[in-house]
Coordinates of C-alpha atoms and ligand atoms in Angstrom, one line a residue:
X1 CA -20.0 41.8 -14.0
X2 CA -16.5 41.9 -12.6
X3 CA -16.2 39.8 -9.6
X4 CA -14.0 40.8 -6.7
X5 CA -13.6 38.8 -3.5
X6 CA -14.2 39.6 0.1
X7 CA -11.7 38.1 2.4
X8 CA -12.7 36.5 5.7
X9 CA -10.0 36.6 8.3
X10 CA -9.8 33.9 10.9
X11 CA -9.8 35.0 14.5
X12 CA -6.2 34.2 15.0
X13 CA -5.5 36.9 12.4
X14 CA -7.4 39.6 14.1
X15 CA -4.4 41.6 15.3
X16 CA -3.0 41.4 11.8
X17 CA -5.7 42.5 9.5
X18 CA -3.3 43.7 6.9
X19 CA -2.6 40.1 6.1
X20 CA -5.9 40.1 4.4
X21 CA -5.2 43.2 2.4
X22 CA -7.0 45.4 4.8
X23 CA -10.5 44.3 3.6
X24 CA -12.9 41.6 4.3
X25 CA -15.2 40.0 6.8
X26 CA -13.6 40.2 10.2
X27 CA -14.4 37.5 12.7
X28 CA -15.0 39.7 15.6
X29 CA -16.8 37.0 17.5
X30 CA -13.9 34.6 17.5
X31 CA -15.9 31.4 17.1
X32 CA -14.0 30.4 14.0
X33 CA -10.9 30.8 16.0
X34 CA -12.0 29.0 19.1
X35 CA -13.5 25.8 17.6
X36 CA -11.1 25.8 14.8
X37 CA -8.2 23.4 14.9
X38 CA -5.8 25.9 13.4
X39 CA -4.4 27.9 16.2
X40 CA -1.2 28.8 14.4
X41 CA -1.7 29.1 10.7
X42 CA -3.9 32.0 9.7
X43 CA -6.3 31.2 6.8
X44 CA -8.3 33.1 4.4
X45 CA -11.5 32.2 2.5
X46 CA -12.5 34.0 -0.7
X47 CA -16.1 35.0 -0.9
X48 CA -17.6 36.0 -4.2
X49 CA -19.4 39.4 -4.3
X50 CA -22.4 40.9 -6.0
X51 CA -25.1 38.5 -7.2
X52 CA -23.2 35.5 -6.1
X53 CA -22.9 36.9 -2.6
X54 CA -26.7 37.2 -2.3
X55 CA -26.9 33.5 -3.2
X56 CA -24.3 32.3 -0.8
X57 CA -26.1 31.4 2.4
X58 CA -23.1 31.6 4.6
X59 CA -22.5 35.2 3.8
X60 CA -25.8 36.6 2.5
X61 CA -27.4 39.2 4.8
X62 CA -30.2 40.2 2.4
X63 CA -31.6 43.6 3.2
X64 CA -29.2 44.0 6.1
X65 CA -26.3 44.8 3.8
X66 CA -25.4 48.4 4.7
X67 CA -25.1 51.2 2.1
X68 CA -21.3 50.9 2.3
X69 CA -21.4 47.2 1.9
X70 CA -23.8 47.5 -1.1
X71 CA -21.2 49.8 -2.7
X72 CA -18.2 47.8 -1.9
X73 CA -19.6 44.4 -2.9
X74 CA -21.3 45.2 -6.1
X75 CA -24.8 44.9 -4.6
X76 CA -26.2 48.2 -5.9
X77 CA -29.5 47.6 -7.7
X78 CA -29.6 43.9 -6.7
X79 CA -31.5 44.8 -3.6
X80 CA -34.5 47.1 -3.0
X81 CA -33.5 50.4 -1.4
X82 CA -34.7 49.6 2.1
X83 CA -32.3 48.6 4.9
X84 CA -33.4 46.1 7.5
X85 CA -31.3 45.1 10.5
X86 CA -31.1 41.5 11.6
X87 CA -33.7 42.0 14.4
X88 CA -36.2 43.3 12.0
X89 CA -35.6 40.5 9.6
X90 CA -36.1 38.1 12.4
X91 CA -39.4 39.7 13.4
X92 CA -40.6 39.6 9.9
X93 CA -39.7 35.9 9.4
X94 CA -41.2 34.9 12.7
X95 CA -44.4 36.7 11.8
X96 CA -44.4 34.8 8.4
X97 CA -43.7 31.4 10.0
X98 CA -46.5 31.8 12.5
X99 CA -49.0 32.3 9.6
X100 CA -48.4 28.7 8.6
X101 CA -50.8 26.4 10.3
X102 CA -49.3 23.2 8.9
X103 CA -46.1 22.2 10.8
X104 CA -44.5 20.8 7.7
X105 CA -44.8 24.2 6.0
X106 CA -42.9 25.8 8.8
X107 CA -40.3 23.1 8.4
X108 CA -39.9 23.8 4.7
X109 CA -39.8 27.6 5.4
X110 CA -37.0 27.0 7.9
X111 CA -35.0 24.8 5.5
X112 CA -35.4 27.5 2.8
X113 CA -34.1 30.1 5.2
X114 CA -31.1 27.9 6.0
X115 CA -30.4 27.7 2.3
X116 CA -30.7 31.4 1.9
X117 CA -29.3 33.1 4.9
X118 CA -27.5 30.8 7.4
X119 CA -26.9 33.4 10.2
X120 CA -30.5 34.5 10.1
X121 CA -31.6 30.9 10.3
X122 CA -29.5 30.3 13.4
X123 CA -30.6 33.6 15.0
X124 CA -34.2 32.6 14.7
X125 CA -33.5 29.2 16.1
X126 CA -31.4 30.4 19.0
X127 CA -33.8 33.3 20.0
X128 CA -37.0 31.2 19.6
X129 CA -35.7 27.8 20.6
X130 CA -38.7 26.5 22.4
X131 CA -41.0 27.5 19.5
X132 CA -38.7 26.3 16.7
X133 CA -37.2 23.2 18.1
X134 CA -40.3 21.1 17.3
X135 CA -40.2 22.5 13.8
X136 CA -36.6 21.7 12.9
X137 CA -36.6 18.6 15.1
X138 CA -39.0 16.1 16.6
X139 CA -41.9 15.9 15.9
X140 CA -42.0 17.7 12.6
X141 CA -38.7 16.3 11.3
X142 CA -40.4 12.9 11.4
X143 CA -43.1 13.9 9.0
X144 CA -40.5 15.7 6.9
X145 CA -38.5 12.5 6.6
X146 CA -41.6 10.6 5.6
X147 CA -42.2 13.1 2.8
X148 CA -38.6 13.9 2.1
X149 CA -38.9 12.8 -1.5
X150 CA -41.8 15.2 -2.2
X151 CA -40.4 18.2 -0.3
X152 CA -36.8 17.6 -1.6
X153 CA -35.3 20.9 -2.9
X154 CA -31.6 21.4 -2.7
X155 CA -29.7 18.4 -1.4
X156 CA -28.3 18.9 2.1
X157 CA -25.5 16.8 3.5
X158 CA -23.6 14.0 1.9
X159 CA -25.2 10.8 0.5
X160 CA -23.1 7.7 0.5
X161 CA -24.8 4.7 -1.1
X162 CA -23.7 1.2 -2.1
X163 CA -22.9 2.8 -5.5
X164 CA -20.1 4.6 -3.8
X165 CA -18.4 1.5 -2.4
X166 CA -14.7 1.7 -2.9
X167 CA -14.9 5.5 -3.5
X168 CA -16.0 6.8 -0.1
X169 CA -12.8 8.8 0.5
X170 CA -13.4 10.6 -2.9
X171 CA -17.0 11.3 -1.9
X172 CA -15.9 12.9 1.3
X173 CA -13.5 15.1 -0.6
X174 CA -16.4 16.4 -2.7
X175 CA -17.7 18.1 0.4
X176 CA -16.8 21.7 0.2
X177 CA -15.6 22.1 3.8
X178 CA -12.3 20.7 5.0
X179 CA -12.3 21.3 8.7
X180 CA -15.1 19.0 9.9
X181 CA -15.5 18.6 13.6
X182 CA -18.8 16.7 13.9
X183 CA -20.5 14.2 11.6
X184 CA -24.0 13.0 12.3
X185 CA -24.6 9.8 10.3
X186 CA -27.7 7.6 9.8
X187 CA -28.6 4.7 7.7
X188 CA -32.2 5.6 8.0
X189 CA -33.3 2.2 9.3
X190 CA -35.1 3.4 12.5
X191 CA -36.1 7.0 12.2
X192 CA -37.5 8.2 15.5
X193 CA -40.4 5.8 16.2
X194 CA -41.3 5.7 12.5
X195 CA -39.2 2.8 11.3
X196 CA -37.3 2.4 8.1
X197 CA -37.3 5.5 6.0
X198 CA -34.2 4.6 4.0
X199 CA -32.4 7.5 2.3
X200 CA -35.1 9.9 3.5
X201 CA -33.7 9.7 7.0
X202 CA -31.4 12.6 5.9
X203 CA -33.7 15.0 7.7
X204 CA -32.4 13.6 11.0
X205 CA -28.6 14.4 10.6
X206 CA -29.5 17.7 9.1
X207 CA -31.8 18.6 12.0
X208 CA -29.4 17.3 14.6
X209 CA -26.5 19.3 13.3
X210 CA -28.5 22.5 13.2
X211 CA -29.1 21.9 16.9
X212 CA -25.4 21.3 17.4
X213 CA -24.9 24.8 16.1
X214 CA -27.8 26.6 17.6
X215 CA -27.7 24.9 21.0
X216 CA -24.0 23.9 21.4
X217 CA -22.3 26.6 19.4
X218 CA -20.5 24.4 16.9
X219 CA -19.8 26.3 13.7
X220 CA -22.1 25.3 10.8
X221 CA -19.2 24.8 8.5
X222 CA -17.7 22.3 10.9
X223 CA -20.8 20.1 10.8
X224 CA -21.4 17.4 8.2
X225 CA -24.7 15.5 7.9
X226 CA -24.3 12.0 6.2
X227 CA -26.8 9.4 5.1
X228 CA -25.6 6.0 4.3
X229 CA -28.0 4.4 1.8
X230 CA -27.9 0.6 1.8
X231 CA -31.5 0.3 0.5
X232 CA -34.7 0.1 2.4
X233 CA -37.2 -2.6 3.4
X234 CA -40.0 0.0 3.4
X235 CA -42.3 -1.2 0.5
X236 CA -44.2 2.0 0.5
X237 CA -41.0 3.9 -0.3
X238 CA -39.7 1.4 -2.7
X239 CA -43.0 1.9 -4.7
X240 CA -43.0 5.6 -4.3
X241 CA -42.1 7.3 -7.6
X242 CA -40.6 10.3 -5.7
X243 CA -38.4 8.2 -3.4
X244 CA -34.8 9.6 -3.5
X245 CA -32.9 6.6 -2.4
X246 CA -31.6 3.3 -3.8
X247 CA -34.5 1.1 -4.9
X248 CA -33.5 -2.1 -3.4
X249 CA -33.8 -4.1 -0.1
X250 CA -31.4 -3.3 2.6
X251 CA -27.9 -4.8 2.3
X252 CA -27.0 -6.7 5.4
X253 CA -24.2 -8.9 6.8
X254 CA -20.8 -8.6 5.2
X255 CA -21.9 -6.2 2.5
X256 CA -23.2 -3.8 5.1
X257 CA -20.2 -4.2 7.4
X258 CA -17.7 -3.6 4.6
X259 CA -19.4 -0.4 3.6
X260 CA -19.4 0.9 7.2
X261 CA -15.8 -0.1 7.7
X262 CA -14.8 1.8 4.5
X263 CA -16.8 4.8 5.7
X264 CA -15.2 4.8 9.2
X265 CA -11.7 4.4 7.8
X266 CA -12.2 7.1 5.2
X267 CA -13.6 9.6 7.8
X268 CA -10.5 9.2 10.0
X269 CA -8.2 9.4 7.0
X270 CA -9.9 12.6 5.8
X271 CA -10.6 14.4 9.0
X272 CA -8.2 12.9 11.5
X273 CA -8.6 11.4 15.0
X274 CA -10.6 14.2 16.6
X275 CA -13.7 14.3 14.4
X276 CA -16.8 13.3 16.4
X277 CA -19.0 10.7 14.6
X278 CA -22.5 10.6 16.0
X279 CA -24.5 7.5 15.0
X280 CA -28.1 8.4 14.7
X281 CA -31.3 6.3 14.2
X282 CA -29.6 3.0 13.2
X283 CA -31.7 0.0 14.0
X284 CA -30.7 -1.6 17.2
X285 CA -29.1 -4.8 15.6
X286 CA -26.5 -2.5 14.0
X287 CA -26.4 0.4 16.6
X288 CA -24.9 -1.6 19.5
X289 CA -22.5 -3.4 17.2
X290 CA -21.2 -0.3 15.5
X291 CA -20.8 1.5 18.8
X292 CA -18.8 -1.3 20.5
X293 CA -16.8 -2.0 17.3
X294 CA -15.6 1.6 16.8
X295 CA -15.6 3.1 20.3
X296 CA -12.0 2.0 20.9
X297 CA -10.6 3.3 17.5
X298 CA -12.8 6.4 16.8
X299 CA -14.4 9.3 18.6
X300 CA -17.9 7.9 18.4
X301 CA -21.1 8.5 20.2
X302 CA -24.6 7.0 19.7
X303 CA -27.2 9.5 20.6
X304 CA -30.1 7.0 20.7
X305 CA -28.2 4.8 23.2
X306 CA -25.9 7.2 25.1
X307 CA -27.5 10.6 24.6
X308 CA -30.9 9.3 25.6
X309 CA -29.4 7.6 28.6
X310 CA -27.7 10.7 29.7
X311 CA -30.7 13.0 29.3
X312 CA -33.0 10.6 31.0
X313 CA -30.6 10.0 33.9
X314 CA -30.4 13.7 34.4
X315 CA -34.2 13.8 34.6
X316 CA -34.2 10.9 37.1
X317 CA -31.5 12.7 39.2
X318 CA -33.6 15.8 39.4
X319 CA -36.9 13.9 39.9
X320 CA -35.3 12.3 43.0
X321 CA -35.3 15.8 44.6
X322 CA -39.1 15.8 44.3
X323 CA -39.6 12.1 45.1
X324 CA -37.0 11.8 47.8
X325 CA -34.7 8.8 48.5
X326 CA -31.6 7.8 46.5
X327 CA -31.2 6.3 43.1
X328 CA -30.6 2.9 44.6
X329 CA -33.9 3.1 46.4
X330 CA -35.8 3.2 43.1
X331 CA -37.4 0.4 41.1
X332 CA -37.5 1.0 37.3
X333 CA -39.8 -0.7 34.8
X334 CA -39.1 -0.2 31.1
X335 CA -41.5 -0.9 28.3
X336 CA -39.2 -1.5 25.4
X337 CA -35.7 -2.9 25.8
X338 CA -34.1 -1.5 22.7
X339 CA -31.4 1.2 22.3
X340 CA -33.0 3.8 24.5
X341 CA -34.2 1.3 27.2
X342 CA -31.1 -0.7 27.7
X343 CA -28.9 2.4 27.3
X344 CA -30.8 4.2 30.0
X345 CA -30.7 1.1 32.3
X346 CA -27.0 0.8 31.8
X347 CA -26.2 4.4 32.7
X348 CA -28.6 4.2 35.7
X349 CA -26.6 1.2 36.9
X350 CA -23.3 3.0 36.4
X351 CA -24.5 6.1 38.4
X352 CA -25.9 3.8 41.1
X353 CA -22.5 2.1 41.5
X354 CA -20.8 5.5 41.5
X355 CA -23.1 6.8 44.2
X356 CA -23.1 3.7 46.4
X357 CA -19.4 3.1 45.7
X358 CA -20.5 -0.5 45.3
X359 CA -18.0 -2.9 43.8
X360 CA -18.9 -3.9 40.4
X361 CA -20.4 -7.3 41.4
X362 CA -22.7 -5.5 43.8
X363 CA -23.6 -2.9 41.1
X364 CA -24.5 -5.7 38.8
X365 CA -26.6 -7.2 41.5
X366 CA -28.2 -3.9 42.1
X367 CA -29.0 -3.3 38.5
X368 CA -30.6 -6.8 38.1
X369 CA -32.7 -6.4 41.2
X370 CA -33.6 -2.8 40.9
X371 CA -34.0 -2.6 37.2
X372 CA -36.6 -4.6 35.4
X373 CA -36.4 -4.3 31.7
X374 CA -39.6 -5.3 30.0
X375 CA -40.3 -6.0 26.4
X376 CA -43.9 -6.9 25.9
X377 CA -43.4 -8.0 22.3
X378 CA -41.4 -11.0 23.4
X379 CA -42.5 -11.1 27.0
X380 CA -40.6 -10.0 30.1
X381 CA -36.9 -10.4 30.0
X382 CA -36.6 -13.4 32.2
X383 CA -33.7 -15.8 32.6
X384 CA -35.6 -18.7 31.0
X385 CA -35.6 -16.7 27.7
X386 CA -31.9 -15.8 28.0
X387 CA -30.7 -17.9 25.1
X388 CA -33.1 -16.4 22.7
X389 CA -32.4 -12.8 23.6
X390 CA -30.4 -10.3 21.5
X391 CA -27.0 -10.0 23.1
X392 CA -27.5 -6.4 24.5
X393 CA -30.6 -7.6 26.4
X394 CA -28.9 -10.5 28.1
X395 CA -27.4 -8.6 31.0
X396 CA -30.9 -7.7 32.0
X397 CA -32.4 -11.2 32.2
X398 CA -33.5 -12.0 35.7
X399 CA -35.7 -14.5 37.6
X400 CA -39.3 -13.7 37.3
X401 CA -42.5 -15.5 36.5
X402 CA -43.8 -14.7 33.0
X403 CA -46.1 -11.6 32.9
X404 CA -48.5 -11.0 30.1
X405 CA -49.3 -7.3 30.2
X406 CA -47.8 -4.0 31.2
X407 CA -50.6 -3.6 33.8
X408 CA -49.7 -6.9 35.4
X409 CA -46.1 -6.0 35.4
X410 CA -46.7 -2.7 37.1
X411 CA -48.8 -4.4 39.7
X412 CA -46.3 -7.1 40.3
X413 CA -43.1 -5.1 40.2
X414 CA -44.4 -1.9 41.7
X415 CA -42.0 0.4 40.0
X416 CA -41.4 3.9 41.3
X417 CA -40.4 5.1 37.9
X418 CA -42.0 3.9 34.7
X419 CA -40.1 4.3 31.4
X420 CA -41.7 4.1 28.0
X421 CA -39.1 3.3 25.3
X422 CA -40.9 0.9 22.9
X423 CA -41.7 3.4 20.1
X424 CA -45.4 2.3 20.5
X425 CA -47.9 4.9 21.4
X426 CA -50.8 4.9 23.9
X427 CA -49.4 2.0 25.9
X428 CA -49.5 3.8 29.3
X429 CA -53.2 3.4 29.7
X430 CA -55.5 4.9 32.3
X431 CA -55.3 1.6 34.3
X432 CA -51.5 1.6 34.2
X433 CA -51.1 5.3 35.3
X434 CA -53.7 4.7 38.1
X435 CA -51.9 1.7 39.3
X436 CA -48.6 3.7 39.4
X437 CA -50.4 6.4 41.4
X438 CA -51.9 3.8 43.8
X439 CA -48.6 2.8 45.4
X440 CA -46.5 5.9 44.7
X441 CA -47.1 9.3 46.2
X442 CA -45.3 10.8 43.2
X443 CA -45.1 8.3 40.4
X444 CA -42.4 9.2 37.9
X445 CA -43.5 8.6 34.3
X446 CA -41.3 9.0 31.3
X447 CA -43.2 8.6 28.0
X448 CA -40.1 8.8 25.8
X449 CA -41.3 7.4 22.5
X450 CA -41.3 9.8 19.5
X451 CA -42.9 11.4 17.7
X452 CA -45.9 12.7 19.6
X453 CA -48.2 10.1 18.0
X454 CA -46.0 7.3 19.5
X455 CA -45.9 8.8 23.0
X456 CA -47.0 6.2 25.6
X457 CA -49.4 8.7 27.0
X458 CA -49.9 12.5 26.8
X459 CA -49.0 14.9 29.6
X460 CA -52.7 15.6 30.2
X461 CA -53.4 11.9 30.6
X462 CA -50.5 11.4 33.0
X463 CA -51.6 14.3 35.2
X464 CA -55.4 13.7 35.1
X465 CA -55.2 9.9 35.5
X466 CA -52.8 10.3 38.4
X467 CA -54.9 13.1 39.9
X468 CA -52.0 15.5 39.7
X469 CA -49.5 13.2 41.4
X470 CA -47.4 12.3 38.4
X471 CA -44.0 13.7 37.7
X472 CA -44.0 13.5 33.9
X473 CA -41.5 13.9 31.1
X474 CA -41.8 12.9 27.5
X475 CA -39.7 12.6 24.4
X476 CA -41.8 15.0 22.3
X477 CA -43.0 18.3 23.6
X478 CA -46.4 18.7 25.4
X479 CA -48.0 22.0 26.4
X480 CA -48.5 22.8 30.1
X481 CA -51.7 21.2 31.6
X482 CA -54.1 22.7 34.1
X483 CA -55.5 20.2 36.5
X484 CA -57.6 21.1 39.6
X485 CA -56.5 24.8 39.3
X486 CA -52.8 24.0 39.2
X487 CA -50.6 24.3 36.1
X488 CA -48.2 21.4 35.5
X489 CA -45.4 22.0 33.1
X490 CA -44.2 18.7 31.6
X491 CA -40.5 18.1 31.1
X492 CA -39.1 17.2 27.8
X493 CA -36.4 14.5 28.0
X494 CA -35.1 15.7 24.8
X495 CA -31.6 14.5 23.8
X496 CA -31.0 18.1 22.5
X497 CA -30.2 18.9 26.2
X498 CA -27.2 16.7 26.1
X499 CA -25.6 16.1 22.8
X500 CA -24.8 19.7 21.8
X501 CA -23.0 20.4 25.1
X502 CA -21.4 17.0 25.1
X503 CA -20.1 17.5 21.5
X504 CA -18.8 20.9 22.4
X505 CA -17.0 19.6 25.4
X506 CA -15.3 16.9 23.3
X507 CA -14.3 19.4 20.6
X508 CA -12.9 22.1 22.8
X509 CA -10.8 19.6 24.8
X510 CA -9.7 17.8 21.6
X511 CA -10.9 14.5 23.1
X512 CA -10.1 11.4 21.2
X513 CA -12.5 8.9 22.8
X514 CA -15.9 9.0 24.5
X515 CA -16.2 7.3 27.8
X516 CA -19.2 6.6 30.0
X517 CA -17.8 8.8 32.7
X518 CA -18.3 11.7 30.3
X519 CA -22.0 10.8 29.9
X520 CA -22.4 10.7 33.7
X521 CA -20.7 14.1 33.9
X522 CA -23.1 15.5 31.3
X523 CA -26.2 14.1 33.2
X524 CA -25.0 15.6 36.5
X525 CA -24.3 18.9 34.9
X526 CA -27.7 19.1 33.4
X527 CA -29.5 18.0 36.6
X528 CA -27.5 20.7 38.4
X529 CA -29.2 23.4 36.2
X530 CA -32.6 22.7 37.6
X531 CA -33.5 25.2 40.3
X532 CA -36.1 25.3 43.0
X533 CA -38.2 27.6 40.9
X534 CA -38.3 24.9 38.2
X535 CA -39.1 22.2 40.7
X536 CA -42.0 24.3 42.0
X537 CA -43.6 24.0 38.6
X538 CA -43.1 20.3 38.5
X539 CA -40.2 20.6 36.0
X540 CA -37.4 18.2 36.1
X541 CA -35.5 19.8 33.2
X542 CA -34.5 23.4 33.0
X543 CA -36.3 25.5 30.4
X544 CA -34.8 25.3 26.9
X545 CA -34.5 29.1 26.7
X546 CA -31.3 28.8 28.7
X547 CA -29.9 26.0 26.5
X548 CA -26.7 27.7 25.4
X549 CA -25.7 28.4 29.0
X550 CA -26.7 24.8 29.9
X551 CA -24.6 23.5 27.0
X552 CA -21.6 25.5 28.1
X553 CA -21.9 23.9 31.6
X554 CA -22.2 20.5 30.2
X555 CA -19.3 21.1 27.8
X556 CA -17.1 22.2 30.7
X557 CA -17.9 19.1 32.7
X558 CA -17.3 16.8 29.8
X559 CA -14.1 18.5 28.8
X560 CA -12.9 18.4 32.4
X561 CA -13.6 14.6 32.4
X562 CA -11.7 14.2 29.1
X563 CA -8.7 16.0 30.7
X564 CA -8.9 14.0 33.9
X565 CA -9.0 10.7 31.9
X566 CA -6.0 11.8 29.8
X567 CA -8.1 11.7 26.7
X568 CA -7.9 15.4 25.8
X569 CA -5.4 16.5 23.2
X570 CA -5.9 20.3 23.4
X571 CA -3.3 21.5 25.8
X572 CA -2.8 23.4 28.1
X573 CA -6.1 22.8 29.9
X574 CA -8.0 26.1 30.1
X575 CA -8.4 27.3 33.7
X576 CA -12.1 28.2 33.5
X577 CA -13.7 25.7 31.3
X578 CA -17.2 27.2 31.4
X579 CA -16.0 30.6 30.2
X580 CA -13.8 28.9 27.7
X581 CA -16.7 26.9 26.3
X582 CA -18.8 30.0 26.1
X583 CA -16.1 31.9 24.3
X584 CA -15.9 29.1 21.7
X585 CA -19.6 29.2 20.7
X586 CA -20.7 30.3 17.3
X587 CA -22.6 33.5 17.2
X588 CA -25.3 34.1 14.5
X589 CA -24.8 37.9 14.5
X590 CA -24.0 39.3 11.1
X591 CA -20.5 40.4 10.5
X592 CA -19.4 43.7 9.1
X593 CA -18.0 43.5 5.6
X594 CA -15.5 46.1 4.5
Ligands
NAD1 P1 -35.5 0.3 19.4 O1 -36.1 -0.2 18.2 O2 -34.0 0.0 19.6 O3 -36.2 -0.3 20.7 C1 -37.6 -0.5 20.8 C2 -37.8 -1.8 21.6 O4 -39.2 -1.8 22.0 C3 -37.4 -3.0 20.9 O5 -36.7 -3.9 21.7 C4 -38.8 -3.6 20.6 O6 -38.7 -5.0 20.5 C5 -39.6 -3.1 21.8 N1 -41.1 -3.1 21.5 C6 -41.7 -2.7 20.4 N2 -43.0 -2.8 20.5 C7 -43.3 -3.1 21.8 C8 -44.4 -3.3 22.6 N3 -45.6 -3.2 22.1 N4 -44.2 -3.6 23.9 C9 -43.0 -3.7 24.4 N5 -41.9 -3.6 23.7 C10 -42.0 -3.3 22.4 O7 -35.8 1.8 19.5 P2 -35.1 2.9 20.5 O8 -34.0 3.5 19.8 O9 -34.9 2.2 21.8 O10 -36.3 3.9 20.5 C11 -37.5 3.6 21.1 C12 -38.4 4.9 21.1 O11 -37.8 5.8 22.0 C13 -38.6 5.6 19.8 O12 -39.9 6.0 19.7 C14 -37.7 6.8 19.9 O13 -38.1 7.9 19.1 C15 -37.7 7.1 21.4 N6 -36.6 7.8 21.8 C16 -36.8 8.9 22.6 C17 -35.7 9.6 23.0 C18 -35.9 10.8 23.9 O14 -37.0 11.2 24.0 N7 -35.0 11.4 24.5 C19 -34.4 9.2 22.7 C20 -34.2 8.0 22.0 C21 -35.3 7.3 21.6

């Protein structure tokens, strides 16, 4: 078959279509223009037609190809005669997806769709976000990672293993897209609350980036999922014949640091200063170090530390409207002082100092007094243990007699807000929740550990054990609960509220560094989206259905902060950042091919 080409015209070329020879796929939505770093030079992309077009997920429309398109692009006979518009295709696929009773089957079906028809995949995800988020992300993605070797079909993303040492720049150049704006990278050592899944952690960057597009409007072609494979200490995987990664124990120390250094250097060399690198699900001994090592030289963000902190702080800020009082009036008790726990505590302290305008010494004092970080594995973080603590826990050491159990800690410390960030399920027992409800009119309970099996307690337990008093949010989703004739809608402190909008804000402003002030701005922007109607249902987060609007607001605040701090490189500063952010967002609607 003779193969011709379609020509896609970048948005900047819209007024000058003849440049593309009068034919092609016209970017009427503008997203390629807006989030593209090529404002001056028009560009063209050749797209094969006919059989190859049907197998190109970025341009395939399946039965939605019109009669004219079928003629013009050598599709006659390659499709059955029926025409089906995108809405009908969506309806059919949602119907099919709902037939699957096993969540992993839905996950595989969604991944297949992404491989087949990218725009339809995103249309489904955007239009059915509350239903499909748990499929493409937590909790199902956790199971998918555990079984990644068995369900592995086409590779997604880029794998960089120890075998590629010395050649990482070449590996990056193998990726077909040049204009990458966001990289999500993991080394698979701490996948959700499931531990070391080695190379099979790839499900996480893939899932996170699909949310970047669906919820934050980043173009799929600008997103690059990467897994760094330095081995795994997971014996089960090492002995699994279907395991897809390196069959060796994890490299550590200098060998690990050198590979990461090469990776970070190569990324900057290949994609420039403004590519956002999001660290995801690294074990905490590496996560804190990588973040502090690269935050002054690269645009880096750790979602487990900073994204979690920002989304939880937003929940706390809106919970205050229900509980009353100020942030500085609260006492927090954390079960689990890892990436999530200490990240949240740190951001709470920053917000407290911002609100109270307390000098830094006083803010430090406040955070020590008001914030008790507990780690039951090794005992309460008390000053007497300071020398043996990991460095990121040291700032939290404070004077306290040793406490043996969470229940004793709750009774002794009397927190107003209880935060579960240990990755260990069922630790907020009936006694713990009852104790919280005994001295708080409205105890705030965040059961943040993922996936659902690791949640500290369920929504139903929190509401029933507290006799309907609790304000509850969790990491994984729970259905609404009816208690005593009243329906309680649990909040989901899902990082997906924050990182897509934050990323969009960084990209549209051309930010070159991430600063804590941007995280605070993101939290405040999210909290501001919670209305009285939501509060009336007990919600402390806005519904996910509005997520693209929420992301645009977060992006605008983050971008504004980047401009204020002198860290934005895209000038001039747009006047209305919310509408600018909205105008930049990817749309999954099919384009017309001529
Ligand atoms: P991490 O490994 O850095 O930290 C976990 C901490 O808990 C460690 O310090 C560990 O020593 C401690 N711990 C383990 N068992 C404990 C026990 N029985 N009692 C007390 N402490 C214990 O992991 P992380 O990144 O902080 O993530 C923790 C959990 O939070 C995971 O389940 C993760 O999925 C979840 N998480 C949720 C969100 C969210 O919902 N928005 C975001 C990030 C992380």
